JSON list of C-alpha atoms in Angstrom, two decimals:
[
{"chain": "G", "resi": 1, "resn": "MET", "atom": "CA", "xyz": [-65.83, -26.93, -163.18]},
{"chain": "G", "resi": 2, "resn": "THR", "atom": "CA", "xyz": [-64.20, -30.35, -163.24]},
{"chain": "G", "resi": 3, "resn": "ILE", "atom": "CA", "xyz": [-62.32, -32.46, -165.96]},
{"chain": "G", "resi": 4, "resn": "ARG", "atom": "CA", "xyz": [-63.31, -36.13, -165.92]},
{"chain": "G", "resi": 5, "resn": "LEU", "atom": "CA", "xyz": [-61.44, -38.74, -167.82]},
{"chain": "G", "resi": 6, "resn": "ALA", "atom": "CA", "xyz": [-62.71, -41.91, -169.32]},
{"chain": "G", "resi": 7, "resn": "GLY", "atom": "CA", "xyz": [-60.52, -44.52, -170.91]},
{"chain": "G", "resi": 8, "resn": "ASP", "atom": "CA", "xyz": [-57.93, -47.27, -170.88]},
{"chain": "G", "resi": 9, "resn": "SER", "atom": "CA", "xyz": [-54.49, -47.75, -169.71]},
{"chain": "G", "resi": 10, "resn": "THR", "atom": "CA", "xyz": [-52.99, -45.15, -171.89]},
{"chain": "G", "resi": 11, "resn": "VAL", "atom": "CA", "xyz": [-55.28, -42.59, -169.89]},
{"chain": "G", "resi": 12, "resn": "ALA", "atom": "CA", "xyz": [-55.24, -44.14, -166.38]},
{"chain": "G", "resi": 13, "resn": "SER", "atom": "CA", "xyz": [-53.53, -43.02, -163.29]},
{"chain": "G", "resi": 14, "resn": "PRO", "atom": "CA", "xyz": [-50.19, -44.61, -162.54]},
{"chain": "G", "resi": 15, "resn": "LYS", "atom": "CA", "xyz": [-50.15, -47.65, -159.94]},
{"chain": "G", "resi": 16, "resn": "PRO", "atom": "CA", "xyz": [-47.37, -47.75, -157.22]},
{"chain": "G", "resi": 17, "resn": "ASP", "atom": "CA", "xyz": [-46.58, -51.57, -158.47]},
{"chain": "G", "resi": 18, "resn": "GLU", "atom": "CA", "xyz": [-46.14, -50.54, -161.93]},
{"chain": "G", "resi": 19, "resn": "HIS", "atom": "CA", "xyz": [-43.82, -47.18, -161.67]},
{"chain": "G", "resi": 20, "resn": "PRO", "atom": "CA", "xyz": [-43.24, -45.68, -163.98]},
{"chain": "G", "resi": 21, "resn": "LEU", "atom": "CA", "xyz": [-45.81, -47.00, -166.31]},
{"chain": "G", "resi": 22, "resn": "SER", "atom": "CA", "xyz": [-48.74, -44.20, -166.43]},
{"chain": "G", "resi": 23, "resn": "GLY", "atom": "CA", "xyz": [-51.30, -43.15, -168.78]},
{"chain": "G", "resi": 24, "resn": "TRP", "atom": "CA", "xyz": [-51.58, -39.36, -169.40]},
{"chain": "G", "resi": 25, "resn": "GLY", "atom": "CA", "xyz": [-54.39, -38.71, -167.27]},
{"chain": "G", "resi": 26, "resn": "GLY", "atom": "CA", "xyz": [-52.19, -39.45, -164.11]},
{"chain": "G", "resi": 27, "resn": "TYR", "atom": "CA", "xyz": [-50.58, -35.98, -164.89]},
{"chain": "G", "resi": 28, "resn": "LEU", "atom": "CA", "xyz": [-53.06, -33.81, -166.62]},
{"chain": "G", "resi": 29, "resn": "HIS", "atom": "CA", "xyz": [-53.58, -32.15, -163.08]},
{"chain": "G", "resi": 30, "resn": "GLU", "atom": "CA", "xyz": [-49.92, -30.49, -163.54]},
{"chain": "G", "resi": 31, "resn": "TYR", "atom": "CA", "xyz": [-51.03, -28.70, -166.48]},
{"chain": "G", "resi": 32, "resn": "VAL", "atom": "CA", "xyz": [-54.63, -27.46, -165.96]},
{"chain": "G", "resi": 33, "resn": "PRO", "atom": "CA", "xyz": [-55.97, -25.26, -163.28]},
{"chain": "G", "resi": 34, "resn": "ASP", "atom": "CA", "xyz": [-59.33, -27.27, -162.93]},
{"chain": "G", "resi": 35, "resn": "PRO", "atom": "CA", "xyz": [-59.54, -30.37, -160.53]},
{"chain": "G", "resi": 36, "resn": "VAL", "atom": "CA", "xyz": [-59.14, -33.81, -162.66]},
{"chain": "G", "resi": 37, "resn": "VAL", "atom": "CA", "xyz": [-61.04, -36.92, -161.94]},
{"chain": "G", "resi": 38, "resn": "ASN", "atom": "CA", "xyz": [-59.65, -40.04, -163.54]},
{"chain": "G", "resi": 39, "resn": "TYR", "atom": "CA", "xyz": [-62.01, -42.91, -164.15]},
{"chain": "G", "resi": 40, "resn": "ALA", "atom": "CA", "xyz": [-59.72, -44.68, -166.74]},
{"chain": "G", "resi": 41, "resn": "VAL", "atom": "CA", "xyz": [-58.65, -48.32, -165.86]},
{"chain": "G", "resi": 42, "resn": "GLY", "atom": "CA", "xyz": [-56.31, -50.71, -167.78]},
{"chain": "G", "resi": 43, "resn": "GLY", "atom": "CA", "xyz": [-57.72, -53.04, -170.13]},
{"chain": "G", "resi": 44, "resn": "ALA", "atom": "CA", "xyz": [-60.95, -51.18, -170.54]},
{"chain": "G", "resi": 45, "resn": "THR", "atom": "CA", "xyz": [-63.20, -50.97, -173.86]},
{"chain": "G", "resi": 46, "resn": "THR", "atom": "CA", "xyz": [-66.31, -48.82, -174.44]},
{"chain": "G", "resi": 47, "resn": "GLU", "atom": "CA", "xyz": [-68.24, -52.04, -173.47]},
{"chain": "G", "resi": 48, "resn": "SER", "atom": "CA", "xyz": [-66.52, -53.10, -170.33]},
{"chain": "G", "resi": 49, "resn": "PHE", "atom": "CA", "xyz": [-66.47, -49.51, -168.97]},
{"chain": "G", "resi": 50, "resn": "ILE", "atom": "CA", "xyz": [-70.32, -49.69, -169.12]},
{"chain": "G", "resi": 51, "resn": "ASP", "atom": "CA", "xyz": [-70.43, -53.35, -167.91]},
{"chain": "G", "resi": 52, "resn": "GLU", "atom": "CA", "xyz": [-68.30, -52.83, -164.87]},
{"chain": "G", "resi": 53, "resn": "GLY", "atom": "CA", "xyz": [-70.28, -49.59, -163.89]},
{"chain": "G", "resi": 54, "resn": "ARG", "atom": "CA", "xyz": [-67.52, -47.14, -164.27]},
{"chain": "G", "resi": 55, "resn": "TRP", "atom": "CA", "xyz": [-69.48, -44.92, -166.64]},
{"chain": "G", "resi": 56, "resn": "ALA", "atom": "CA", "xyz": [-72.33, -45.11, -164.33]},
{"chain": "G", "resi": 57, "resn": "ASN", "atom": "CA", "xyz": [-70.10, -43.83, -161.50]},
{"chain": "G", "resi": 58, "resn": "LEU", "atom": "CA", "xyz": [-68.86, -40.97, -163.83]},
{"chain": "G", "resi": 59, "resn": "LEU", "atom": "CA", "xyz": [-72.64, -39.97, -164.64]},
{"chain": "G", "resi": 60, "resn": "ALA", "atom": "CA", "xyz": [-73.43, -39.95, -161.08]},
{"chain": "G", "resi": 61, "resn": "ASP", "atom": "CA", "xyz": [-70.52, -37.54, -160.20]},
{"chain": "G", "resi": 62, "resn": "LEU", "atom": "CA", "xyz": [-71.04, -35.31, -163.42]},
{"chain": "G", "resi": 63, "resn": "GLU", "atom": "CA", "xyz": [-72.23, -31.84, -162.68]},
{"chain": "G", "resi": 64, "resn": "PRO", "atom": "CA", "xyz": [-73.21, -29.12, -165.46]},
{"chain": "G", "resi": 65, "resn": "GLY", "atom": "CA", "xyz": [-70.30, -27.18, -166.75]},
{"chain": "G", "resi": 66, "resn": "ASP", "atom": "CA", "xyz": [-67.87, -30.22, -166.34]},
{"chain": "G", "resi": 67, "resn": "THR", "atom": "CA", "xyz": [-65.74, -31.38, -169.29]},
{"chain": "G", "resi": 68, "resn": "VAL", "atom": "CA", "xyz": [-65.64, -35.25, -169.94]},
{"chain": "G", "resi": 69, "resn": "VAL", "atom": "CA", "xyz": [-62.63, -36.52, -172.23]},
{"chain": "G", "resi": 70, "resn": "LEU", "atom": "CA", "xyz": [-63.25, -39.74, -173.70]},
{"chain": "G", "resi": 71, "resn": "GLN", "atom": "CA", "xyz": [-60.38, -41.91, -175.17]},
{"chain": "G", "resi": 72, "resn": "PHE", "atom": "CA", "xyz": [-60.96, -45.54, -176.04]},
{"chain": "G", "resi": 73, "resn": "GLY", "atom": "CA", "xyz": [-59.60, -47.77, -178.63]},
{"chain": "G", "resi": 74, "resn": "HIS", "atom": "CA", "xyz": [-56.64, -49.55, -177.82]},
{"chain": "G", "resi": 75, "resn": "ASN", "atom": "CA", "xyz": [-58.86, -52.50, -176.44]},
{"chain": "G", "resi": 76, "resn": "ASP", "atom": "CA", "xyz": [-61.82, -52.18, -178.61]},
{"chain": "G", "resi": 77, "resn": "GLN", "atom": "CA", "xyz": [-59.90, -52.61, -181.58]},
{"chain": "G", "resi": 78, "resn": "LYS", "atom": "CA", "xyz": [-59.08, -56.32, -180.46]},
{"chain": "G", "resi": 79, "resn": "ALA", "atom": "CA", "xyz": [-62.59, -57.52, -180.64]},
{"chain": "G", "resi": 80, "resn": "ARG", "atom": "CA", "xyz": [-63.79, -59.64, -183.73]},
{"chain": "G", "resi": 81, "resn": "PRO", "atom": "CA", "xyz": [-65.62, -59.50, -186.02]},
{"chain": "G", "resi": 82, "resn": "LEU", "atom": "CA", "xyz": [-63.86, -56.38, -186.96]},
{"chain": "G", "resi": 83, "resn": "SER", "atom": "CA", "xyz": [-66.98, -54.65, -188.57]},
{"chain": "G", "resi": 84, "resn": "GLU", "atom": "CA", "xyz": [-69.18, -55.37, -185.92]},
{"chain": "G", "resi": 85, "resn": "ALA", "atom": "CA", "xyz": [-66.83, -54.20, -183.17]},
{"chain": "G", "resi": 86, "resn": "MET", "atom": "CA", "xyz": [-66.19, -50.92, -185.00]},
{"chain": "G", "resi": 87, "resn": "ALA", "atom": "CA", "xyz": [-69.97, -50.33, -185.24]},
{"chain": "G", "resi": 88, "resn": "GLY", "atom": "CA", "xyz": [-70.48, -50.92, -181.48]},
{"chain": "G", "resi": 89, "resn": "TYR", "atom": "CA", "xyz": [-67.55, -48.68, -180.67]},
{"chain": "G", "resi": 90, "resn": "ARG", "atom": "CA", "xyz": [-68.87, -45.69, -182.37]},
{"chain": "G", "resi": 91, "resn": "ALA", "atom": "CA", "xyz": [-72.41, -46.55, -181.02]},
{"chain": "G", "resi": 92, "resn": "ARG", "atom": "CA", "xyz": [-71.27, -46.57, -177.46]},
{"chain": "G", "resi": 93, "resn": "LEU", "atom": "CA", "xyz": [-69.03, -43.38, -178.07]},
{"chain": "G", "resi": 94, "resn": "ALA", "atom": "CA", "xyz": [-72.02, -41.60, -179.41]},
{"chain": "G", "resi": 95, "resn": "ALA", "atom": "CA", "xyz": [-73.99, -42.62, -176.48]},
{"chain": "G", "resi": 96, "resn": "PHE", "atom": "CA", "xyz": [-71.35, -41.45, -174.24]},
{"chain": "G", "resi": 97, "resn": "THR", "atom": "CA", "xyz": [-71.45, -37.97, -175.77]},
{"chain": "G", "resi": 98, "resn": "ASP", "atom": "CA", "xyz": [-75.09, -37.76, -175.84]},
{"chain": "G", "resi": 99, "resn": "GLU", "atom": "CA", "xyz": [-75.40, -38.62, -171.96]},
{"chain": "G", "resi": 100, "resn": "VAL", "atom": "CA", "xyz": [-72.80, -36.07, -171.22]},
{"chain": "G", "resi": 101, "resn": "ARG", "atom": "CA", "xyz": [-74.48, -33.22, -173.01]},
{"chain": "G", "resi": 102, "resn": "ARG", "atom": "CA", "xyz": [-77.84, -34.31, -171.27]},
{"chain": "G", "resi": 103, "resn": "HIS", "atom": "CA", "xyz": [-76.11, -33.61, -167.93]},
{"chain": "G", "resi": 104, "resn": "GLY", "atom": "CA", "xyz": [-75.06, -30.29, -169.08]},
{"chain": "G", "resi": 105, "resn": "ALA", "atom": "CA", "xyz": [-71.57, -30.99, -169.65]},
{"chain": "G", "resi": 106, "resn": "THR", "atom": "CA", "xyz": [-69.11, -30.80, -172.44]},
{"chain": "G", "resi": 107, "resn": "PRO", "atom": "CA", "xyz": [-67.83, -34.15, -174.24]},
{"chain": "G", "resi": 108, "resn": "VAL", "atom": "CA", "xyz": [-64.59, -34.15, -175.66]},
{"chain": "G", "resi": 109, "resn": "LEU", "atom": "CA", "xyz": [-63.48, -37.07, -177.90]},
{"chain": "G", "resi": 110, "resn": "ALA", "atom": "CA", "xyz": [-59.68, -38.11, -178.11]},
{"chain": "G", "resi": 111, "resn": "THR", "atom": "CA", "xyz": [-58.07, -40.72, -180.74]},
{"chain": "G", "resi": 112, "resn": "SER", "atom": "CA", "xyz": [-55.78, -43.21, -179.22]},
{"chain": "G", "resi": 113, "resn": "PRO", "atom": "CA", "xyz": [-52.08, -42.42, -178.97]},
{"chain": "G", "resi": 114, "resn": "GLU", "atom": "CA", "xyz": [-50.12, -44.44, -181.55]},
{"chain": "G", "resi": 115, "resn": "ARG", "atom": "CA", "xyz": [-47.90, -47.41, -180.47]},
{"chain": "G", "resi": 116, "resn": "ARG", "atom": "CA", "xyz": [-44.31, -47.09, -181.12]},
{"chain": "G", "resi": 117, "resn": "LEU", "atom": "CA", "xyz": [-44.22, -49.74, -183.69]},
{"chain": "G", "resi": 118, "resn": "PHE", "atom": "CA", "xyz": [-41.71, -49.09, -186.51]},
{"chain": "G", "resi": 119, "resn": "ALA", "atom": "CA", "xyz": [-40.97, -50.69, -189.54]},
{"chain": "G", "resi": 120, "resn": "ASP", "atom": "CA", "xyz": [-37.34, -49.74, -190.45]},
{"chain": "G", "resi": 121, "resn": "ASP", "atom": "CA", "xyz": [-37.77, -46.06, -189.98]},
{"chain": "G", "resi": 122, "resn": "SER", "atom": "CA", "xyz": [-41.35, -45.83, -190.83]},
{"chain": "G", "resi": 123, "resn": "LEU", "atom": "CA", "xyz": [-43.95, -45.80, -188.16]},
{"chain": "G", "resi": 124, "resn": "ARG", "atom": "CA", "xyz": [-46.75, -48.14, -188.59]},
{"chain": "G", "resi": 125, "resn": "HIS", "atom": "CA", "xyz": [-50.55, -47.28, -188.08]},
{"chain": "G", "resi": 126, "resn": "SER", "atom": "CA", "xyz": [-51.53, -49.76, -185.37]},
{"chain": "G", "resi": 127, "resn": "HIS", "atom": "CA", "xyz": [-55.01, -48.83, -184.72]},
{"chain": "G", "resi": 128, "resn": "GLY", "atom": "CA", "xyz": [-56.59, -49.36, -188.30]},
{"chain": "G", "resi": 129, "resn": "GLY", "atom": "CA", "xyz": [-59.67, -47.41, -188.89]},
{"chain": "G", "resi": 130, "resn": "TYR", "atom": "CA", "xyz": [-60.45, -46.65, -185.01]},
{"chain": "G", "resi": 131, "resn": "PRO", "atom": "CA", "xyz": [-59.13, -43.17, -185.11]},
{"chain": "G", "resi": 132, "resn": "GLN", "atom": "CA", "xyz": [-61.20, -42.08, -187.96]},
{"chain": "G", "resi": 133, "resn": "ILE", "atom": "CA", "xyz": [-64.28, -43.41, -186.36]},
{"chain": "G", "resi": 134, "resn": "VAL", "atom": "CA", "xyz": [-63.68, -41.01, -183.60]},
{"chain": "G", "resi": 135, "resn": "ARG", "atom": "CA", "xyz": [-62.84, -38.13, -186.21]},
{"chain": "G", "resi": 136, "resn": "ASP", "atom": "CA", "xyz": [-66.03, -38.86, -188.02]},
{"chain": "G", "resi": 137, "resn": "LEU", "atom": "CA", "xyz": [-68.14, -38.99, -185.23]},
{"chain": "G", "resi": 138, "resn": "GLY", "atom": "CA", "xyz": [-66.94, -35.64, -183.91]},
{"chain": "G", "resi": 139, "resn": "ARG", "atom": "CA", "xyz": [-67.57, -33.94, -187.14]},
{"chain": "G", "resi": 140, "resn": "ASP", "atom": "CA", "xyz": [-70.93, -35.57, -187.32]},
{"chain": "G", "resi": 141, "resn": "GLU", "atom": "CA", "xyz": [-72.02, -34.73, -183.88]},
{"chain": "G", "resi": 142, "resn": "ASP", "atom": "CA", "xyz": [-70.36, -31.47, -183.58]},
{"chain": "G", "resi": 143, "resn": "VAL", "atom": "CA", "xyz": [-67.95, -32.91, -180.60]},
{"chain": "G", "resi": 144, "resn": "PRO", "atom": "CA", "xyz": [-64.34, -31.49, -180.34]},
{"chain": "G", "resi": 145, "resn": "VAL", "atom": "CA", "xyz": [-61.52, -34.09, -180.99]},
{"chain": "G", "resi": 146, "resn": "ILE", "atom": "CA", "xyz": [-58.31, -34.12, -179.68]},
{"chain": "G", "resi": 147, "resn": "ASP", "atom": "CA", "xyz": [-56.27, -35.99, -182.29]},
{"chain": "G", "resi": 148, "resn": "LEU", "atom": "CA", "xyz": [-53.66, -37.89, -179.96]},
{"chain": "G", "resi": 149, "resn": "THR", "atom": "CA", "xyz": [-53.17, -40.45, -182.98]},
{"chain": "G", "resi": 150, "resn": "ALA", "atom": "CA", "xyz": [-51.97, -37.63, -185.32]},
{"chain": "G", "resi": 151, "resn": "PHE", "atom": "CA", "xyz": [-49.83, -35.73, -182.50]},
{"chain": "G", "resi": 152, "resn": "THR", "atom": "CA", "xyz": [-48.07, -39.00, -181.42]},
{"chain": "G", "resi": 153, "resn": "ARG", "atom": "CA", "xyz": [-47.35, -39.94, -184.95]},
{"chain": "G", "resi": 154, "resn": "TRP", "atom": "CA", "xyz": [-45.61, -36.68, -185.31]},
{"chain": "G", "resi": 155, "resn": "PHE", "atom": "CA", "xyz": [-43.96, -36.87, -182.19]},
{"chain": "G", "resi": 156, "resn": "TYR", "atom": "CA", "xyz": [-42.26, -40.27, -182.50]},
{"chain": "G", "resi": 157, "resn": "THR", "atom": "CA", "xyz": [-41.20, -39.48, -185.88]},
{"chain": "G", "resi": 158, "resn": "TRP", "atom": "CA", "xyz": [-39.81, -36.19, -185.06]},
{"chain": "G", "resi": 159, "resn": "LEU", "atom": "CA", "xyz": [-37.71, -37.94, -182.15]},
{"chain": "G", "resi": 160, "resn": "GLY", "atom": "CA", "xyz": [-36.94, -40.74, -184.44]},
{"chain": "G", "resi": 161, "resn": "ARG", "atom": "CA", "xyz": [-37.39, -44.48, -184.03]},
{"chain": "G", "resi": 162, "resn": "ASP", "atom": "CA", "xyz": [-34.72, -45.08, -181.42]},
{"chain": "G", "resi": 163, "resn": "ASP", "atom": "CA", "xyz": [-35.08, -41.61, -179.24]},
{"chain": "G", "resi": 164, "resn": "ALA", "atom": "CA", "xyz": [-38.74, -42.12, -179.02]},
{"chain": "G", "resi": 165, "resn": "ARG", "atom": "CA", "xyz": [-38.10, -45.05, -176.83]},
{"chain": "G", "resi": 166, "resn": "CYS", "atom": "CA", "xyz": [-37.57, -42.47, -173.87]},
{"chain": "G", "resi": 167, "resn": "LEU", "atom": "CA", "xyz": [-41.23, -42.15, -173.71]},
{"chain": "G", "resi": 168, "resn": "PHE", "atom": "CA", "xyz": [-42.04, -45.59, -173.05]},
{"chain": "G", "resi": 169, "resn": "VAL", "atom": "CA", "xyz": [-41.50, -48.38, -170.35]},
{"chain": "G", "resi": 170, "resn": "HIS", "atom": "CA", "xyz": [-38.16, -49.95, -171.36]},
{"chain": "G", "resi": 171, "resn": "PHE", "atom": "CA", "xyz": [-35.98, -51.92, -168.83]},
{"chain": "G", "resi": 172, "resn": "GLY", "atom": "CA", "xyz": [-33.37, -54.47, -169.05]},
{"chain": "G", "resi": 173, "resn": "PRO", "atom": "CA", "xyz": [-33.18, -57.42, -166.88]},
{"chain": "G", "resi": 174, "resn": "GLY", "atom": "CA", "xyz": [-32.51, -56.16, -163.24]},
{"chain": "G", "resi": 175, "resn": "GLU", "atom": "CA", "xyz": [-33.01, -52.60, -164.00]},
{"chain": "G", "resi": 176, "resn": "SER", "atom": "CA", "xyz": [-36.53, -52.32, -162.35]},
{"chain": "G", "resi": 177, "resn": "GLU", "atom": "CA", "xyz": [-38.03, -54.14, -159.32]},
{"chain": "G", "resi": 178, "resn": "HIS", "atom": "CA", "xyz": [-41.32, -54.54, -160.97]},
{"chain": "G", "resi": 179, "resn": "TRP", "atom": "CA", "xyz": [-40.03, -56.06, -163.91]},
{"chain": "G", "resi": 180, "resn": "PRO", "atom": "CA", "xyz": [-37.10, -58.04, -163.01]},
{"chain": "G", "resi": 181, "resn": "ASP", "atom": "CA", "xyz": [-36.57, -59.92, -166.19]},
{"chain": "G", "resi": 182, "resn": "GLY", "atom": "CA", "xyz": [-37.04, -56.68, -168.11]},
{"chain": "G", "resi": 183, "resn": "VAL", "atom": "CA", "xyz": [-39.62, -55.34, -170.25]},
{"chain": "G", "resi": 184, "resn": "HIS", "atom": "CA", "xyz": [-40.10, -53.64, -173.72]},
{"chain": "G", "resi": 185, "resn": "ASP", "atom": "CA", "xyz": [-43.45, -51.89, -173.78]},
{"chain": "G", "resi": 186, "resn": "ASP", "atom": "CA", "xyz": [-43.96, -49.75, -176.98]},
{"chain": "G", "resi": 187, "resn": "THR", "atom": "CA", "xyz": [-47.68, -49.09, -175.86]},
{"chain": "G", "resi": 188, "resn": "HIS", "atom": "CA", "xyz": [-47.60, -47.57, -172.51]},
{"chain": "G", "resi": 189, "resn": "PHE", "atom": "CA", "xyz": [-45.97, -44.50, -171.30]},
{"chain": "G", "resi": 190, "resn": "ASN", "atom": "CA", "xyz": [-43.22, -43.93, -168.61]},
{"chain": "G", "resi": 191, "resn": "THR", "atom": "CA", "xyz": [-43.85, -40.68, -166.45]},
{"chain": "G", "resi": 192, "resn": "HIS", "atom": "CA", "xyz": [-41.78, -38.72, -169.19]},
{"chain": "G", "resi": 193, "resn": "GLY", "atom": "CA", "xyz": [-44.18, -39.79, -172.01]},
{"chain": "G", "resi": 194, "resn": "ALA", "atom": "CA", "xyz": [-47.29, -39.40, -169.90]},
{"chain": "G", "resi": 195, "resn": "ARG", "atom": "CA", "xyz": [-46.41, -35.66, -168.94]},
{"chain": "G", "resi": 196, "resn": "ALA", "atom": "CA", "xyz": [-45.61, -35.03, -172.49]},
{"chain": "G", "resi": 197, "resn": "LEU", "atom": "CA", "xyz": [-49.07, -36.00, -173.71]},
{"chain": "G", "resi": 198, "resn": "ALA", "atom": "CA", "xyz": [-50.60, -34.54, -170.67]},
{"chain": "G", "resi": 199, "resn": "ALA", "atom": "CA", "xyz": [-49.28, -31.20, -171.68]},
{"chain": "G", "resi": 200, "resn": "PHE", "atom": "CA", "xyz": [-50.60, -31.54, -175.15]},
{"chain": "G", "resi": 201, "resn": "VAL", "atom": "CA", "xyz": [-53.94, -32.39, -173.90]},
{"chain": "G", "resi": 202, "resn": "ALA", "atom": "CA", "xyz": [-53.89, -29.32, -171.62]},
{"chain": "G", "resi": 203, "resn": "HIS", "atom": "CA", "xyz": [-53.33, -27.22, -174.55]},
{"chain": "G", "resi": 204, "resn": "ALA", "atom": "CA", "xyz": [-55.85, -29.00, -176.61]},
{"chain": "G", "resi": 205, "resn": "LEU", "atom": "CA", "xyz": [-58.44, -28.25, -173.92]},
{"chain": "G", "resi": 206, "resn": "ASP", "atom": "CA", "xyz": [-57.62, -24.46, -173.96]},
{"chain": "G", "resi": 207, "resn": "ALA", "atom": "CA", "xyz": [-58.30, -24.62, -177.89]},
{"chain": "G", "resi": 208, "resn": "VAL", "atom": "CA", "xyz": [-61.76, -26.39, -177.04]},
{"chain": "G", "resi": 209, "resn": "ARG", "atom": "CA", "xyz": [-62.36, -23.44, -174.55]},
{"chain": "G", "resi": 210, "resn": "ARG", "atom": "CA", "xyz": [-61.42, -21.01, -176.78]},
{"chain": "G", "resi": 211, "resn": "VAL", "atom": "CA", "xyz": [-58.72, -19.56, -174.57]},
{"chain": "G", "resi": 212, "resn": "GLY", "atom": "CA", "xyz": [-57.09, -16.79, -176.17]},
{"chain": "G", "resi": 213, "resn": "GLU", "atom": "CA", "xyz": [-59.93, -15.77, -178.31]},
{"chain": "G", "resi": 214, "resn": "HIS", "atom": "CA", "xyz": [-60.37, -12.18, -176.70]},
{"chain": "G", "resi": 215, "resn": "VAL", "atom": "CA", "xyz": [-56.86, -11.26, -176.31]},
{"chain": "G", "resi": 216, "resn": "GLU", "atom": "CA", "xyz": [-55.39, -8.38, -178.31]},
{"chain": "G", "resi": 217, "resn": "PRO", "atom": "CA", "xyz": [-52.96, -9.97, -181.01]},
{"chain": "G", "resi": 218, "resn": "ALA", "atom": "CA", "xyz": [-49.33, -9.05, -180.35]},
{"chain": "G", "resi": 219, "resn": "GLY", "atom": "CA", "xyz": [-46.40, -8.36, -182.77]},
{"chain": "G", "resi": 220, "resn": "ARG", "atom": "CA", "xyz": [-45.90, -7.18, -186.27]},
{"chain": "G", "resi": 221, "resn": "TRP", "atom": "CA", "xyz": [-43.18, -8.23, -188.80]},
{"chain": "G", "resi": 222, "resn": "GLY", "atom": "CA", "xyz": [-39.96, -6.62, -188.07]},
{"chain": "G", "resi": 223, "resn": "VAL", "atom": "CA", "xyz": [-40.95, -5.29, -184.62]},
{"chain": "G", "resi": 224, "resn": "GLN", "atom": "CA", "xyz": [-39.74, -7.04, -181.45]},
{"chain": "G", "resi": 225, "resn": "PRO", "atom": "CA", "xyz": [-42.26, -7.59, -178.62]}
]
């Protein structure tokens, strides 16, 4: 069984000329026992992923028993008019899940990781209604959802506005050969942040597969294991 990933730059594998920028999909293989094939690419929308032939390539490789994780939204949300863009986003995600199932594989939807955009000490909602589209689609079509929006909102808030910077690509002038003038990117993860999300996705996939369901419960109140 292979885990196949479709998405944008927050999922995509790292590029040598952008190190340490990476999507979580570049490190998922460190946390799961299964092979991982990453089709995600920077700038992708649900529409461009089809138009550029990436979805066709994924389907051509797909085998029964595989798992396909679908995470789009960062770039889809930039399209206008908004109502038409959101309707197209849901329709394409629904078509993706249907095609995966027709191939005997398991679709898994994921909401977009939140951006690190704080107003004072309050974390903004940067994706509007797009995460809820994914949640609603998962409910309506009985597709598992990994809620990376909710997880990252908790994670950044728990770390705090300043400490959450350690997850992202931040360099001052002269600190990075790839960004000699410096960079302050609160959308894209560094290797530390990408690994943190990959670890969460791995545990979420265990939940989708019902890992641990048949294990005898352990521990009683007041009894040390």
